[in-house]
Amino acid sequence: MKHNFGAGPCILPQEVFKQAAQAVLEWDQTGLSILEVSHRTPEYEEVVAETERLVRTLLNVPAGYSVVFLQGGASLQFSMVPVNLLGDGQKAAYLDTGVWANKAIKEAKLFGEVAVVGSSKEQNYTFIPKDYDIPKDAVYFHCTSNNTIYGTELHAFPKSPIPMVCDMSSDIFSRQVNVADFDLIYAGAQKNMGPAGVTLVIVKDEILGKIDRKIPSMLDYKIHIEGQSMYNTPPVFSIYVSMLNLKWLKAKGGVPVIEQENLAKARALYAEIDRNPLFKGTCAVEDRSNMNICFVMENPELEKEFLKFAEDRGIVGIKGHRSVGGFRASMYNALPISSVHVLVDIMQEFAEKHA
Ligand SMILES: *Cc1c(COP(=O)(O)O)cnc(C)c1O
């Protein structure tokens, strides 16, 4: 048995895999595979509508917000956000907390002025900057709720005097957030929502249509909202599997229940990292992510051996990102706490071997 700690695409529940596999063979007694149905059939339109309802229910999305399913990953949102919101000669504010935030900044600079209000780049993004001001003359403030690569998370969001945009790719549906505090939320699906290929965007309708740039149709939020995520062929299968996964989450009790499970998993692993003399965490304790846990060894020469030791015992996907090194254990919603206990046991066994 494998324990998948991969950072994304990542583990999804076994029952979701089974239902998805069945639908590939025959979808709901239609005599057809989910891979060959037209997205214009009433049955499939209902899949998109149901996925949207699940998003709205699970996240308590208030009235006045649209929910759309797009393509191009979170990375296309780095461009779509400024294309739609940042007019020529206007300024946007960005918080620089990692590689993804940096990529978002790079794209925004193509369309207007960017004020980086805070950055932890000099310290290799090991903490979340906190004392910064968001300029009132900027048109929006952009932050990244969870820094997948460096293992830091915004446990509190700033009170922004201007519309707040957030890349929630790696912690959406993992913890409770107040959607009303944000004006635009986006997330690539492949870390907690479903398979790769679909991107969730939740946007407050009143922030759109305020700039006079000509926007290509596929980059225009309004076009996708009007088309109800079907302006062109949507990623049919990715949305379908996302629906199955969100149903699984709802049946479990929703975000408040999974949040407690995620906290228990994170506490168990951080406790071992802090206790075990061979390992140490890489981030400021108060900013530690509950989704992606980064750690290294006191003696880096042992890292290769530990990686093999863990892999031989069924652990998958814990090699750290090249910009941090060491290890990263990603603990998305579907990872059971039993897998975390297995990893903790392996760390203890390894420490005894090297005592
Ligand atoms: C994975 C990730 C991205 C990139 O997502 P793509 O869907 O591959 O474009 C962006 N932001 C964050 C926070 C991520 O974790």
mmCIF file with all atom_site columns, C-alpha atoms and ligand atoms in Angstrom, residues 7-8 72-78 99-101 103 144-149 167-171 186-191 196-199 292 328 332, ligand 1:
data_model
loop_
_atom_site.group_PDB
_atom_site.id
_atom_site.type_symbol
_atom_site.label_atom_id
_atom_site.label_alt_id
_atom_site.label_comp_id
_atom_site.label_asym_id
_atom_site.label_entity_id
_atom_site.label_seq_id
_atom_site.pdbx_PDB_ins_code
_atom_site.Cartn_x
_atom_site.Cartn_y
_atom_site.Cartn_z
_atom_site.occupancy
_atom_site.B_iso_or_equiv
_atom_site.pdbx_formal_charge
_atom_site.auth_seq_id
_atom_site.auth_comp_id
_atom_site.auth_asym_id
_atom_site.auth_atom_id
_atom_site.pdbx_PDB_model_num
ATOM   1  C CA . ALA A 1 7   ? 2.171   18.047 -3.752  1.00 0.00 ? 7   ALA A CA 1
ATOM   2  C CA . GLY A 1 8   ? -0.119  17.938 -6.763  1.00 0.00 ? 8   GLY A CA 1
ATOM   3  C CA . GLY A 1 72  ? -5.405  26.994 -18.032 1.00 0.00 ? 72  GLY A CA 1
ATOM   4  C CA . GLY A 1 73  ? -4.679  26.252 -14.389 1.00 0.00 ? 73  GLY A CA 1
ATOM   5  C CA . ALA A 1 74  ? -4.032  28.741 -11.624 1.00 0.00 ? 74  ALA A CA 1
ATOM   6  C CA . SER A 1 75  ? -1.181  29.956 -13.829 1.00 0.00 ? 75  SER A CA 1
ATOM   7  C CA . LEU A 1 76  ? -3.597  31.427 -16.385 1.00 0.00 ? 76  LEU A CA 1
ATOM   8  C CA . GLN A 1 77  ? -5.327  33.250 -13.525 1.00 0.00 ? 77  GLN A CA 1
ATOM   9  C CA . PHE A 1 78  ? -2.036  35.056 -12.889 1.00 0.00 ? 78  PHE A CA 1
ATOM   10 C CA . VAL A 1 99  ? 7.283   31.139 -6.256  1.00 0.00 ? 99  VAL A CA 1
ATOM   11 C CA . TRP A 1 100 ? 3.584   31.277 -7.169  1.00 0.00 ? 100 TRP A CA 1
ATOM   12 C CA . ALA A 1 101 ? 3.121   34.811 -5.855  1.00 0.00 ? 101 ALA A CA 1
ATOM   13 C CA . LYS A 1 103 ? 4.783   34.358 -11.032 1.00 0.00 ? 103 LYS A CA 1
ATOM   14 C CA . THR A 1 144 ? -1.507  33.532 -1.891  1.00 0.00 ? 144 THR A CA 1
ATOM   15 C CA . SER A 1 145 ? -3.245  31.757 0.982   1.00 0.00 ? 145 SER A CA 1
ATOM   16 C CA . ASN A 1 146 ? -0.896  28.782 1.099   1.00 0.00 ? 146 ASN A CA 1
ATOM   17 C CA . ASN A 1 147 ? 2.624   28.594 -0.271  1.00 0.00 ? 147 ASN A CA 1
ATOM   18 C CA . THR A 1 148 ? 2.753   25.074 -1.589  1.00 0.00 ? 148 THR A CA 1
ATOM   19 C CA . ILE A 1 149 ? 6.489   25.062 -2.227  1.00 0.00 ? 149 ILE A CA 1
ATOM   20 C CA . ASP A 1 167 ? -4.750  32.317 -5.034  1.00 0.00 ? 167 ASP A CA 1
ATOM   21 C CA . MET A 1 168 ? -6.157  29.497 -2.883  1.00 0.00 ? 168 MET A CA 1
ATOM   22 C CA . SER A 1 169 ? -4.947  26.661 -5.103  1.00 0.00 ? 169 SER A CA 1
ATOM   23 C CA . SER A 1 170 ? -3.413  24.563 -2.369  1.00 0.00 ? 170 SER A CA 1
ATOM   24 C CA . ASP A 1 171 ? -5.662  25.087 0.630   1.00 0.00 ? 171 ASP A CA 1
ATOM   25 C CA . TYR A 1 186 ? -9.051  31.184 -7.764  1.00 0.00 ? 186 TYR A CA 1
ATOM   26 C CA . ALA A 1 187 ? -7.685  27.683 -7.436  1.00 0.00 ? 187 ALA A CA 1
ATOM   27 C CA . GLY A 1 188 ? -6.292  25.050 -9.758  1.00 0.00 ? 188 GLY A CA 1
ATOM   28 C CA . ALA A 1 189 ? -8.304  21.919 -8.962  1.00 0.00 ? 189 ALA A CA 1
ATOM   29 C CA . GLN A 1 190 ? -5.513  19.412 -8.573  1.00 0.00 ? 190 GLN A CA 1
ATOM   30 C CA . LYS A 1 191 ? -4.749  19.954 -4.896  1.00 0.00 ? 191 LYS A CA 1
ATOM   31 C CA . ALA A 1 196 ? -5.889  18.598 -13.006 1.00 0.00 ? 196 ALA A CA 1
ATOM   32 C CA . GLY A 1 197 ? -7.533  20.364 -15.926 1.00 0.00 ? 197 GLY A CA 1
ATOM   33 C CA . VAL A 1 198 ? -10.090 22.597 -14.275 1.00 0.00 ? 198 VAL A CA 1
ATOM   34 C CA . THR A 1 199 ? -9.657  25.843 -12.355 1.00 0.00 ? 199 THR A CA 1
ATOM   35 C CA . ASN A 1 292 ? 2.443   21.272 2.856   1.00 0.00 ? 292 ASN A CA 1
ATOM   36 C CA . ARG A 1 328 ? 7.801   18.122 1.799   1.00 0.00 ? 328 ARG A CA 1
ATOM   37 C CA . TYR A 1 332 ? -4.402  17.280 1.371   1.00 0.00 ? 332 TYR A CA 1
HETATM 38 C C1 . LIG B 2 .   ? 0.067   24.513 -7.874  1.00 0.00 ? 1   LIG B C1 1
HETATM 39 C C2 . LIG B 2 .   ? -0.122  25.956 -7.659  1.00 0.00 ? 1   LIG B C2 1
HETATM 40 C C3 . LIG B 2 .   ? -0.225  26.864 -8.728  1.00 0.00 ? 1   LIG B C3 1
HETATM 41 C C4 . LIG B 2 .   ? -0.085  26.435 -10.169 1.00 0.00 ? 1   LIG B C4 1
HETATM 42 O O1 . LIG B 2 .   ? -1.213  25.795 -10.577 1.00 0.00 ? 1   LIG B O1 1
HETATM 43 P P1 . LIG B 2 .   ? -1.404  25.325 -12.101 1.00 0.00 ? 1   LIG B P1 1
HETATM 44 O O2 . LIG B 2 .   ? -2.800  24.808 -12.069 1.00 0.00 ? 1   LIG B O2 1
HETATM 45 O O3 . LIG B 2 .   ? -0.362  24.265 -12.364 1.00 0.00 ? 1   LIG B O3 1
HETATM 46 O O4 . LIG B 2 .   ? -1.231  26.483 -12.987 1.00 0.00 ? 1   LIG B O4 1
HETATM 47 C C5 . LIG B 2 .   ? -0.454  28.185 -8.432  1.00 0.00 ? 1   LIG B C5 1
HETATM 48 N N1 . LIG B 2 .   ? -0.558  28.616 -7.171  1.00 0.00 ? 1   LIG B N1 1
HETATM 49 C C6 . LIG B 2 .   ? -0.452  27.779 -6.124  1.00 0.00 ? 1   LIG B C6 1
HETATM 50 C C7 . LIG B 2 .   ? -0.586  28.308 -4.735  1.00 0.00 ? 1   LIG B C7 1
HETATM 51 C C8 . LIG B 2 .   ? -0.231  26.426 -6.333  1.00 0.00 ? 1   LIG B C8 1
HETATM 52 O O5 . LIG B 2 .   ? -0.141  25.587 -5.295  1.00 0.00 ? 1   LIG B O5 1
#
